[in-house]
Each structure stands twice: as structure tokens, then as C-alpha cells.
Coordinates of C-alpha atoms in Angstrom, one line a residue:
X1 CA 0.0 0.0 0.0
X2 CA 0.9 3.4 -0.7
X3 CA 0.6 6.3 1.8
X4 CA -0.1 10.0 1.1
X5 CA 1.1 12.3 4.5
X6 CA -0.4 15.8 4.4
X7 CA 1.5 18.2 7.0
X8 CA -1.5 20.6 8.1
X9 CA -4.6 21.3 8.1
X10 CA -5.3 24.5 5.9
X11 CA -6.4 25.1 2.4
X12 CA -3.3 23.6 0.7
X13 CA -4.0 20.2 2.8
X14 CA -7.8 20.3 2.0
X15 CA -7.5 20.8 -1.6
X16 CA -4.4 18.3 -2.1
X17 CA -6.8 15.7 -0.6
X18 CA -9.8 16.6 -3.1
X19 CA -7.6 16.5 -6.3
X20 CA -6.1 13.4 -4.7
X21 CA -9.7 11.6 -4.0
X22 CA -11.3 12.7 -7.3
X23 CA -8.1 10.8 -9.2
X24 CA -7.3 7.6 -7.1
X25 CA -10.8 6.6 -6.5
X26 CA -10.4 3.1 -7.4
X27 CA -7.0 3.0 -5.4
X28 CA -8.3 4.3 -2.4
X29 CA -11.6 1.5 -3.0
X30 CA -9.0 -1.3 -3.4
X31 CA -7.0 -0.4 0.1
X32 CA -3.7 0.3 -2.4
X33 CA -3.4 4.1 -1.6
X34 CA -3.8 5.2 2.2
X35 CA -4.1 9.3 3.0
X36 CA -2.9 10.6 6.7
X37 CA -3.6 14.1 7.4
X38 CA -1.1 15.4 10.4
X39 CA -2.3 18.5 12.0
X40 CA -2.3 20.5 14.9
X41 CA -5.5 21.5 14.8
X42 CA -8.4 19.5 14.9
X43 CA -10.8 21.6 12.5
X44 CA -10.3 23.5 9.3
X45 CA -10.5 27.0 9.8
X46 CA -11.8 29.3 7.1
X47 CA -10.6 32.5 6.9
X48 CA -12.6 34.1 4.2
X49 CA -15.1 35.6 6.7
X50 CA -12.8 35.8 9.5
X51 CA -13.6 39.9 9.5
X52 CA -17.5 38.2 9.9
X53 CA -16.6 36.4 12.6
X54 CA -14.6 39.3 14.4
X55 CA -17.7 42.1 14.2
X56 CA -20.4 39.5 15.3
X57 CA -21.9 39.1 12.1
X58 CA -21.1 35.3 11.5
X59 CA -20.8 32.5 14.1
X60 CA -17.5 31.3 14.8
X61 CA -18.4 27.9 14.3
X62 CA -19.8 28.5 10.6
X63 CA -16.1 29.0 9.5
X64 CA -14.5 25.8 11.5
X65 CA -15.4 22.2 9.8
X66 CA -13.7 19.3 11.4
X67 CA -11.0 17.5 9.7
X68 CA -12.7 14.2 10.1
X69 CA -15.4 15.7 8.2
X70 CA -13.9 17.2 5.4
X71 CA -11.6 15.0 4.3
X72 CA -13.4 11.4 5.6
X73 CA -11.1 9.4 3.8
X74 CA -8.2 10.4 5.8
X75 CA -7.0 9.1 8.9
X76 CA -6.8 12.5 10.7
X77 CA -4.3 12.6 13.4
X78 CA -4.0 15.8 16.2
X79 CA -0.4 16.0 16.2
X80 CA 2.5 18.6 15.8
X81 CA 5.5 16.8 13.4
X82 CA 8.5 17.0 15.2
X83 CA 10.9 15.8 12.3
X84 CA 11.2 15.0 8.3
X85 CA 13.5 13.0 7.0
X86 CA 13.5 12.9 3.0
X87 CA 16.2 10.2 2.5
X88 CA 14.4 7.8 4.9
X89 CA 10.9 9.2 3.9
X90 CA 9.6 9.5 7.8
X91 CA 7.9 11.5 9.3
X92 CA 8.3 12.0 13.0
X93 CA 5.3 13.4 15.2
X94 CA 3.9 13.8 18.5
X95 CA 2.9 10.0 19.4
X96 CA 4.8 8.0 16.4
X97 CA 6.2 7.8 12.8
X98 CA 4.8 7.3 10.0
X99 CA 6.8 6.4 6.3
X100 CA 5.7 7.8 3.4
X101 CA 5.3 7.4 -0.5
X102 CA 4.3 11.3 -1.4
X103 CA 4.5 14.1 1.5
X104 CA 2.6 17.2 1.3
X105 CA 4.0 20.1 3.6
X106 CA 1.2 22.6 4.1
X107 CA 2.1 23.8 7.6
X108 CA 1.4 27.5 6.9
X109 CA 3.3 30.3 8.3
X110 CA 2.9 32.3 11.4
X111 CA 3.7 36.2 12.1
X112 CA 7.5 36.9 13.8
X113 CA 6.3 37.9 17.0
X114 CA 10.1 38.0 18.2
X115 CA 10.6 41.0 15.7
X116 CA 9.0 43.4 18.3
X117 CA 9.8 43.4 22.0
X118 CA 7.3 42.3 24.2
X119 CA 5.1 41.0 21.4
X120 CA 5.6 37.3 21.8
X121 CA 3.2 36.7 25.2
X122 CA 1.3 39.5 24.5
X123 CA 0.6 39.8 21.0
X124 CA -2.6 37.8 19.6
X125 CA -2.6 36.4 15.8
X126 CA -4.7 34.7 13.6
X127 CA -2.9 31.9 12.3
X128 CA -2.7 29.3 14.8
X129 CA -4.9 26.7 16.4
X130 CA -7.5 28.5 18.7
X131 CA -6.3 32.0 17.9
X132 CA -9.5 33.4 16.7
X133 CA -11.7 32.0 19.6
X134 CA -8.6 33.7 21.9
X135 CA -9.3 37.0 20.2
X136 CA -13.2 36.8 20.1
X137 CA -12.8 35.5 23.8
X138 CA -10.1 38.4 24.9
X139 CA -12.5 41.6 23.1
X140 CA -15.5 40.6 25.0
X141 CA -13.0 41.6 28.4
X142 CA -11.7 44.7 26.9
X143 CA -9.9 47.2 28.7
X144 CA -8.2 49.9 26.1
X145 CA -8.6 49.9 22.9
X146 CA -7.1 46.9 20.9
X147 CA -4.1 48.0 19.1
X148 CA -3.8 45.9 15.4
X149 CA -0.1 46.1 14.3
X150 CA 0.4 46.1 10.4
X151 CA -1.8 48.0 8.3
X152 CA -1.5 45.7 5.4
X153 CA -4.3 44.3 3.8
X154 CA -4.9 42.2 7.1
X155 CA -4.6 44.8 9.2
X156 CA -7.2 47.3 7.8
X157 CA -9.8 44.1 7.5
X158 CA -9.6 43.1 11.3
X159 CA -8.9 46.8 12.1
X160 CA -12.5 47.9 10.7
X161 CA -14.1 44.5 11.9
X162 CA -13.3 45.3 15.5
X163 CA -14.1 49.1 15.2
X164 CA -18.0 47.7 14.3
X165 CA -18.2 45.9 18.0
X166 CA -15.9 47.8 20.0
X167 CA -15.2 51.3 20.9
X168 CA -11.8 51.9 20.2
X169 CA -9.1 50.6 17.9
X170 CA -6.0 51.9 16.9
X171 CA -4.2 50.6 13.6
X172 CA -0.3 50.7 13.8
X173 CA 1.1 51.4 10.1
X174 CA 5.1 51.7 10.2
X175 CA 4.4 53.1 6.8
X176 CA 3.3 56.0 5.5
X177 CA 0.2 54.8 4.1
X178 CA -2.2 51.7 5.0
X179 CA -2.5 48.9 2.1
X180 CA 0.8 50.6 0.4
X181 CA 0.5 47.2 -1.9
X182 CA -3.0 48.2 -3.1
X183 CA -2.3 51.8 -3.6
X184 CA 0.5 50.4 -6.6
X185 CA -1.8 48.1 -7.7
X186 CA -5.4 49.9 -7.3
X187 CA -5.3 53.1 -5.6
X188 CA -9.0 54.0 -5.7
X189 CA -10.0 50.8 -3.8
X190 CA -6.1 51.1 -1.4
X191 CA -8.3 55.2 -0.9
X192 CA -11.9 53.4 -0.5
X193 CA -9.7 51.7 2.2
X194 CA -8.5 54.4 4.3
X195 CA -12.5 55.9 4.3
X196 CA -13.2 53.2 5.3
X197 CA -11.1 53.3 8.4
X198 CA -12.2 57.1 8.8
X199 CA -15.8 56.3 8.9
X200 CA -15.4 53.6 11.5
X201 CA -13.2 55.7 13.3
X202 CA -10.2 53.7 13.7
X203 CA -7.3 56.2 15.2
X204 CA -4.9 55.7 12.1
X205 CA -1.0 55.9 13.1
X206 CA 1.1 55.7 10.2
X207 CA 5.2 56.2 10.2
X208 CA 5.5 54.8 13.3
X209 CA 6.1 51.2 14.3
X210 CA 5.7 49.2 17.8
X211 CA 8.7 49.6 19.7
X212 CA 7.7 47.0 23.0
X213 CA 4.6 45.5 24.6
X214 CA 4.2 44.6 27.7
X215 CA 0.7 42.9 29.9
X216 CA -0.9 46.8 29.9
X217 CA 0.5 48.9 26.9
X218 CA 2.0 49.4 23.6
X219 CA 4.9 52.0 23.2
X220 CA 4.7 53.1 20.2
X221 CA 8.9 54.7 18.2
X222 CA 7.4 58.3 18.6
X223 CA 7.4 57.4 22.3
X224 CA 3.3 57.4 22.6
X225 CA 2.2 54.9 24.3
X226 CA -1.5 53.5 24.2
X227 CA -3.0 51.4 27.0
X228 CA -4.6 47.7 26.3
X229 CA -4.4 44.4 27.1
X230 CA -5.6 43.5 24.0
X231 CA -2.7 43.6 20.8
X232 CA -3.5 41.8 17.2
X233 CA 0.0 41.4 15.2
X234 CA -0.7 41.0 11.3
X235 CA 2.7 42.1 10.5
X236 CA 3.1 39.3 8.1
X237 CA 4.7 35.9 8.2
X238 CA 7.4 33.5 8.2
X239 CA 7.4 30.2 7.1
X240 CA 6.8 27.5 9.8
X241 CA 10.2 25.3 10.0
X242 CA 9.5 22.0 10.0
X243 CA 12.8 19.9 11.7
X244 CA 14.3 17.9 8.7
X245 CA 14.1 20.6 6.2
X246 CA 16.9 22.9 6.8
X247 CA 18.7 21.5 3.6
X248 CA 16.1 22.6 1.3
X249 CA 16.2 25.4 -0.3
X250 CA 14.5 28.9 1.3
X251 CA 13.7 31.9 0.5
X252 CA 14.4 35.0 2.9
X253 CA 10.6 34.6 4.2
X254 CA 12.0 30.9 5.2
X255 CA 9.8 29.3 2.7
X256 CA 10.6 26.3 0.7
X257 CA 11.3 26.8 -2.7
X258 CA 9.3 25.1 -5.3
X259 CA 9.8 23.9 -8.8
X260 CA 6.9 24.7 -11.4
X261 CA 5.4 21.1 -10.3
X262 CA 5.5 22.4 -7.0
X263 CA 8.1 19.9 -5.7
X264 CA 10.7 20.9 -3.4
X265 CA 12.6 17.7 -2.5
X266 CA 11.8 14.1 -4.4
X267 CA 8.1 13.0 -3.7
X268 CA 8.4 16.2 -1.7
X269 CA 5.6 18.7 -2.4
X270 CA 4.8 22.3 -0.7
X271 CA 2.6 25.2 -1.4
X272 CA 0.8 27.9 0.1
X273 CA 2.4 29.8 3.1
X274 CA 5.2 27.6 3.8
X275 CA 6.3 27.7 -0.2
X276 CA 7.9 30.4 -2.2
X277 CA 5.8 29.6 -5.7
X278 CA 6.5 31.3 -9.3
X279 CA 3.9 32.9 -10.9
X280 CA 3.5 31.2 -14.5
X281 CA 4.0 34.2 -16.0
X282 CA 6.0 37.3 -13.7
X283 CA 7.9 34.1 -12.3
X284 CA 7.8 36.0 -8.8
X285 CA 6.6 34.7 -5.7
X286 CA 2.5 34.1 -5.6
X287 CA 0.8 36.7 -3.5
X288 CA 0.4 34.9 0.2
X289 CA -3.3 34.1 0.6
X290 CA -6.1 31.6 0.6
X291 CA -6.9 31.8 -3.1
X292 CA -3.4 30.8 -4.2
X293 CA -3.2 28.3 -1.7
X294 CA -6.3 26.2 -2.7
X295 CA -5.2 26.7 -6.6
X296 CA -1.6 25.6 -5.7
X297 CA -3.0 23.0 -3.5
X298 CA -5.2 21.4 -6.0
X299 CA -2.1 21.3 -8.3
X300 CA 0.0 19.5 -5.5
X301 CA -3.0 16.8 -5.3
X302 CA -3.0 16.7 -9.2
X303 CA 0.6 16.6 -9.3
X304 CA 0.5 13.2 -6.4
X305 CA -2.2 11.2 -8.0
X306 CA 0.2 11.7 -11.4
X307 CA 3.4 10.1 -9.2
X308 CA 1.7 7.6 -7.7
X309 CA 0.8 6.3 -10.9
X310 CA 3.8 6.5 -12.2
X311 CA 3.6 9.8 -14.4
X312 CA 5.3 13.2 -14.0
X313 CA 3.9 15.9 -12.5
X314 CA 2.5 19.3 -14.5
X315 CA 3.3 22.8 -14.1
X316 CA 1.4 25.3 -11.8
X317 CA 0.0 27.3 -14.7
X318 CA -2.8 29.3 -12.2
X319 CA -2.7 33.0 -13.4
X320 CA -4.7 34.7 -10.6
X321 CA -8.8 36.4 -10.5
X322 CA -8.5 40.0 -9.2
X323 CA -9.1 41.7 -6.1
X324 CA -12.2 42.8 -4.4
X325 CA -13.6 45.0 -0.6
X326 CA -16.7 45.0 0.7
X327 CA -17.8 47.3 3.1
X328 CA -20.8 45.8 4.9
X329 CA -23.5 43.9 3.3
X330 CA -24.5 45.1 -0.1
X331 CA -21.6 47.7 -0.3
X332 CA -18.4 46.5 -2.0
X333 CA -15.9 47.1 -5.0
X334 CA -14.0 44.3 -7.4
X335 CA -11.8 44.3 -9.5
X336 CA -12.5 41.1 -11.7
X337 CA -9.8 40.1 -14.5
X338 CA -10.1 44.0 -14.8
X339 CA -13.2 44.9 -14.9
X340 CA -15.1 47.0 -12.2
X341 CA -17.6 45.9 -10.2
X342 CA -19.5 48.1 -7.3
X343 CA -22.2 47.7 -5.0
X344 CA -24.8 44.7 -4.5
X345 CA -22.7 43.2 -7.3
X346 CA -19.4 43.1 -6.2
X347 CA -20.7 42.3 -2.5
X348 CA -22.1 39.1 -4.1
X349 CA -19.7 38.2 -6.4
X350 CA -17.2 37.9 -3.0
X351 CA -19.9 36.3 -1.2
X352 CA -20.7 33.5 -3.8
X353 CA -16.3 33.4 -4.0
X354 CA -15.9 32.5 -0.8
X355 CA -19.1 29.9 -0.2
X356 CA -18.0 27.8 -3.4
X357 CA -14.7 27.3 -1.4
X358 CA -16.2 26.5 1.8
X359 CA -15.2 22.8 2.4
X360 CA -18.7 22.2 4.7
X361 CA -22.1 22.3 2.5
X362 CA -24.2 22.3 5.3
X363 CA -22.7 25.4 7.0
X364 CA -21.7 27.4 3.6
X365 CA -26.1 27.2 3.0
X366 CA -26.3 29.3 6.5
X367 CA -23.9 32.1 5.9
X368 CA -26.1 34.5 3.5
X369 CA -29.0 34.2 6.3
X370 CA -27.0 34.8 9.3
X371 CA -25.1 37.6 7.4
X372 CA -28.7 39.6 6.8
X373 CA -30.2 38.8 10.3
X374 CA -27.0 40.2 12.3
X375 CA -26.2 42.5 10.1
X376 CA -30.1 44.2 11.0
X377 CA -29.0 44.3 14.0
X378 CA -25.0 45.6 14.0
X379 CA -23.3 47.5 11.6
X380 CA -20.9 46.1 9.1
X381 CA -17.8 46.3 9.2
X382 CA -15.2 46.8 6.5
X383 CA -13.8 44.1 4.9
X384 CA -10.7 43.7 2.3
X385 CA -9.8 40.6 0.7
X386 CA -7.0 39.9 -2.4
X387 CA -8.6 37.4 -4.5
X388 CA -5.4 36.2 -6.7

């Protein structure tokens, strides 16, 4: 028997396990393929409405889906991998070992808290098991405002999502301009952006950066310093390292470098936020986000059904869709292969976007009601999202 081990349990993970179940049906019938899914977490957590999730307009549980059930055919197993070895194709984990055939390292990457004094113990992120039930669970306490560092695309989106159920929040841009990406890219939606902010009254601090954090306040490098025991970092991320993979090659985010099958080691695939992944056609790096990730991930899935049947692998030839905000319900902008879309429109088109990826059926069918009940009831917040 031949055995598939997925590292993770994000969108690279889930979609390598749907290309790999749509092509190895038979295999997996007959007993003669076997997938494991290692991951620390015991649900999938979908982050597409996370800013939904953070103003009280969606349940947090809508956006979490067990592992068992979304990908059945798995043995699922809660455990953090403690070691790779690619010449001995083993994996190491938290209870065992497990060989392998084909090895899938989805493991995501996490925000250098040790970049900013103070920030690791103190600082909240998004990223890892339980983080977003800390967050929701820490604002419902609040003392101070909550201070979000990084005014990147991130930032602005929890930024106006806690300023819609809280009194007080205070973005911390080290730049001289929020979403300085967009502006290049799309500078009427990057200036949608910053109204966005005003209207929701988020106390914008650009040119400045965090200098330390400690249990009651943030100093700020202009030496202000803002009370709270509350402090989101979206300041980015770094690769997670996985012991075992130190040889392969990295980029200076730490992420594993990919060929244009997305193999970075011999029956050794990676994609998403632990990979560095050309573009088809720039040949730069992939834009870090969950749209890449599941394309890149379904390629990875493609790419293992091909090996374990003997074949070689394809290229990654995914070119990207376009970008798109939306401001509360019914109020958004997109920009879709280049063509503008406003309003109801562009509210749905993102809405529809995110419940086709949804991995749980039953939960995606609840979103639109729940969105329209709360949303009577508690304003919307602003919400950015890069499509690509």
C-alpha cells in the first residue's frame, strides 16, 4: 500500500486531498493508496469571513469544519511533526512515525512575533490553532482599545471589523500609508480603504512602528504609548520550519522553494504559506493568501495522483482572478480580471467566492441568512480581501 502524508490542516492540505480523491478513487476503494492528514489543529478553519466572525456578524463555528469531516477518507491525526527525513521518507510526530510514499508540507506560516519586543506573550494572531476563539474571547473583556499592528491588507480588515463591536481601535502602520501594496496596484480601492477606516473611526498611526509590549500597553517609536491588554499582530509571516528541512532550499521569508510542479525535495511537495511559488508568467513569488493556496493546493494533489501512478507531474500554470472589498452587506468594490464591479454586485460576487470554497455544505447554505439577520442588528464592518 501506498501512503499519502499531508503536514496541516489549511487550504493547501484540504485541496491536495480533493484532487487526490477525485483521481485515485479506485486506489483508495482497493485499500492500495492510504491518506494521513497530520495536523495541529483539529478543524479546518476558514478564513474568508474571519472579519464576519470578528464584528459579530457570522458564528464562529460556521467558519470551522472538522478534519474528520472534510476530508473522511483520511486518517486524521491531532499532532504537531516533530521531524522530516526525506532520504528515509519518515515522518516524526507527536505520538509515532509514519513512512511515506508522497509528502505534502502545508504547515502554513505564522507572524515573527520575536521582531517586536514584548510582542511574543502579548501579541494575539490569527494563524494558529484556537487563535481566533482567543481573540473573540479576549474583546468581550476589553480594557483599552485593541491596538492591530500592520496596516497591510490584514490589518485594515480586522482593524474595521473590531471598530463595528468595539469602541476603540488603533491601527499601527510603520508606513506612511495603509494597504501601500494596493495603492500600486489599485489606488482607488487602497483610498476606499482608508474611508473606510475614517468612517469607523479607527485612530490611524502611520510612520510609526511598535517599539515593545508589555501585559498593559503598547509603546509606540514616537514614544506614545497606548494602554490595552488586547494587541492583534498582522505584520506578516514567516514560514513555519519544520525539523528535517533545513537543507532545502529557502527563500528569505523561510519558505521552501518550489519547482513549477511544485516539488521541493523528491516525492516532496509544498505550497501555500510555507512555499515560495512562481507565478506562470512574472515568475515572482505568488501573492500569500487563501486563493493561491487552494489553486496551488489542488495542483499539488493533481501533481501526487500523477506520481503515484507512475507519471510526471504538470506545471502550476494558475494566473490569478482580481481583487475585491466589501464594506458591509451590499456595499463592495471588485476588481474582476479587470473589470469593475461596485455595490450589491461586487458584494455578491465575493460572497458567492468565498461559499463555493467552503469545504462544509451544510454550514456554507447558513452564511447569506445569518449575514442579513445580524447584520439588522449591528453594523458592518469593512472588509478587504485579495482574490489572486
Amino acid at each position: 500500500m501506498k501512503r499519502v502524508v499531508l503536514l496541516g490542516g489549511g487550504y493547501v492540505t484540504l485541496h491536495a486531498y480533493g484532487a487526490i480523491v477525485r483521481r485515485l478513487r479506485g486506489e483508495l476503494r482497493r485499500g492500495e493508496v492510504e491518506i494521513v492528514v497530520i495536523s495541529a489543529d483539529t478543524v479546518h478553519n476558514f478564513h474568508g469571513f474571519t472579519g464576519e466572525v470578528v464584528a459579530g456578524l457570522l458564528p464562529i463555528g460556521l467558519t470551522q469544519t472538522p478534519l474528520t469531516e472534510a476530508m473522511p477518507k483520511a486518517r486524521v491525526l491531532h499532532a504537531r511533526v516533530t521531524h522530516v527525513d526525506v532520504v528515509a521518507r519518515t515522518v516524526s510526530f507527536t505520538g509515532g512515525d509514519l513512512t511515506y510514499d508522497a509528502l505534502v508540507v502545508g504547515t502554513g506560516g505564522r507572524e515573527p512575533l520575536d521582531a517586536v519586543d514584548g510582542l511574543t506573550g502579548h501579541g494575539l494572531t490569527l494563524r494558529g490553532p484556537g487563535d481566533l476563539a482567543d481573540l473573540l474571547q479576549r474583546v468581550r473583556v476589553i480594557d483599552g482599545p485593541v491596538v492591530v499592528v500592520g496596516g497591510g491588507l490584514a490589518g485594515v480588515e480586522l482593524a474595521a471589523a473590531l471598530a463595528a463591536r468595539t469602541t476603540q481601535v488603533v491601527l499601527v502602520q510603520s508606513a506612511d500609508r495603509v494597504v501601500p501594496a494596493l495603492h500600486a496596484e489599485q489606488p482607488r480601492l487602497a483610498a476606499r480603504c482608508t474611508r473606510e477606516l475614517t468612517r469607523l473611526g479607527v485612530d490611524v498611526r502611520t510612520g510609526v512602528r511598535v517599539a515593545a509590549v508589555d501585559d498593559g500597553s503598547v509603546t509606540l517609536s514616537d514614544g506614545s504609548v497606548v494602554p490595552t491588554h488586547v494587541v492583534l499582530a498582522t505584520t506578516g509571516q514567516r514560514a513555519v520550519a519544520l525539523p528535517g528541512l533545513e537543507s532545502l532550499p529557502r527563500d528569505d521569508r523561510g519558505r521552501l522553494v518550489t519547482t513549477r510542479d511544485l516539488l521541493v525535495a523528491p516525492d516532496v511537495w509544498s505550497a501555500g504559506d510555507a512555499a515560495s511559488v512562481a507565478h506562470p508568467r512574472s515568475g515572482l513569488p505568488v501573492t500569500s493568501n487563501a486563493l493561491w493556496a487552494i489553486k496551488a493546493g489542488d495542483q499539488v494533489g493533481r501533481n501526487v495522483a500523477r506520481a503515484l501512478r507512475g507519471r510526471a507531474g504538470r506545471p502550476f500554470r494558475y494566473l490569478g482572478l482580481g481583487q475585491a472589498a466589501s464594506f458591509g452587506v451590499g456595499r463592495g468594490v471588485a476588481d474582476l480580471y479587470g473589470f469593475p464591479l461596485t455595490g450589491w454586485l461586487a458584494w455578491l460576487m465575493r460572497v458567492g467566492f468565498f461559499l463555493r470554497f467552503m469545504p462544509s455544505r451544510s454550514r456554507a447554505v447558513r452564511v447569506p441568512g445569518e449575514l442579513v439577520r445580524r447584520s439588522r442588528n449591528a453594523q458592518a464592518p469593512s472588509r478587504v480581501v485579495v482574490l489572486r
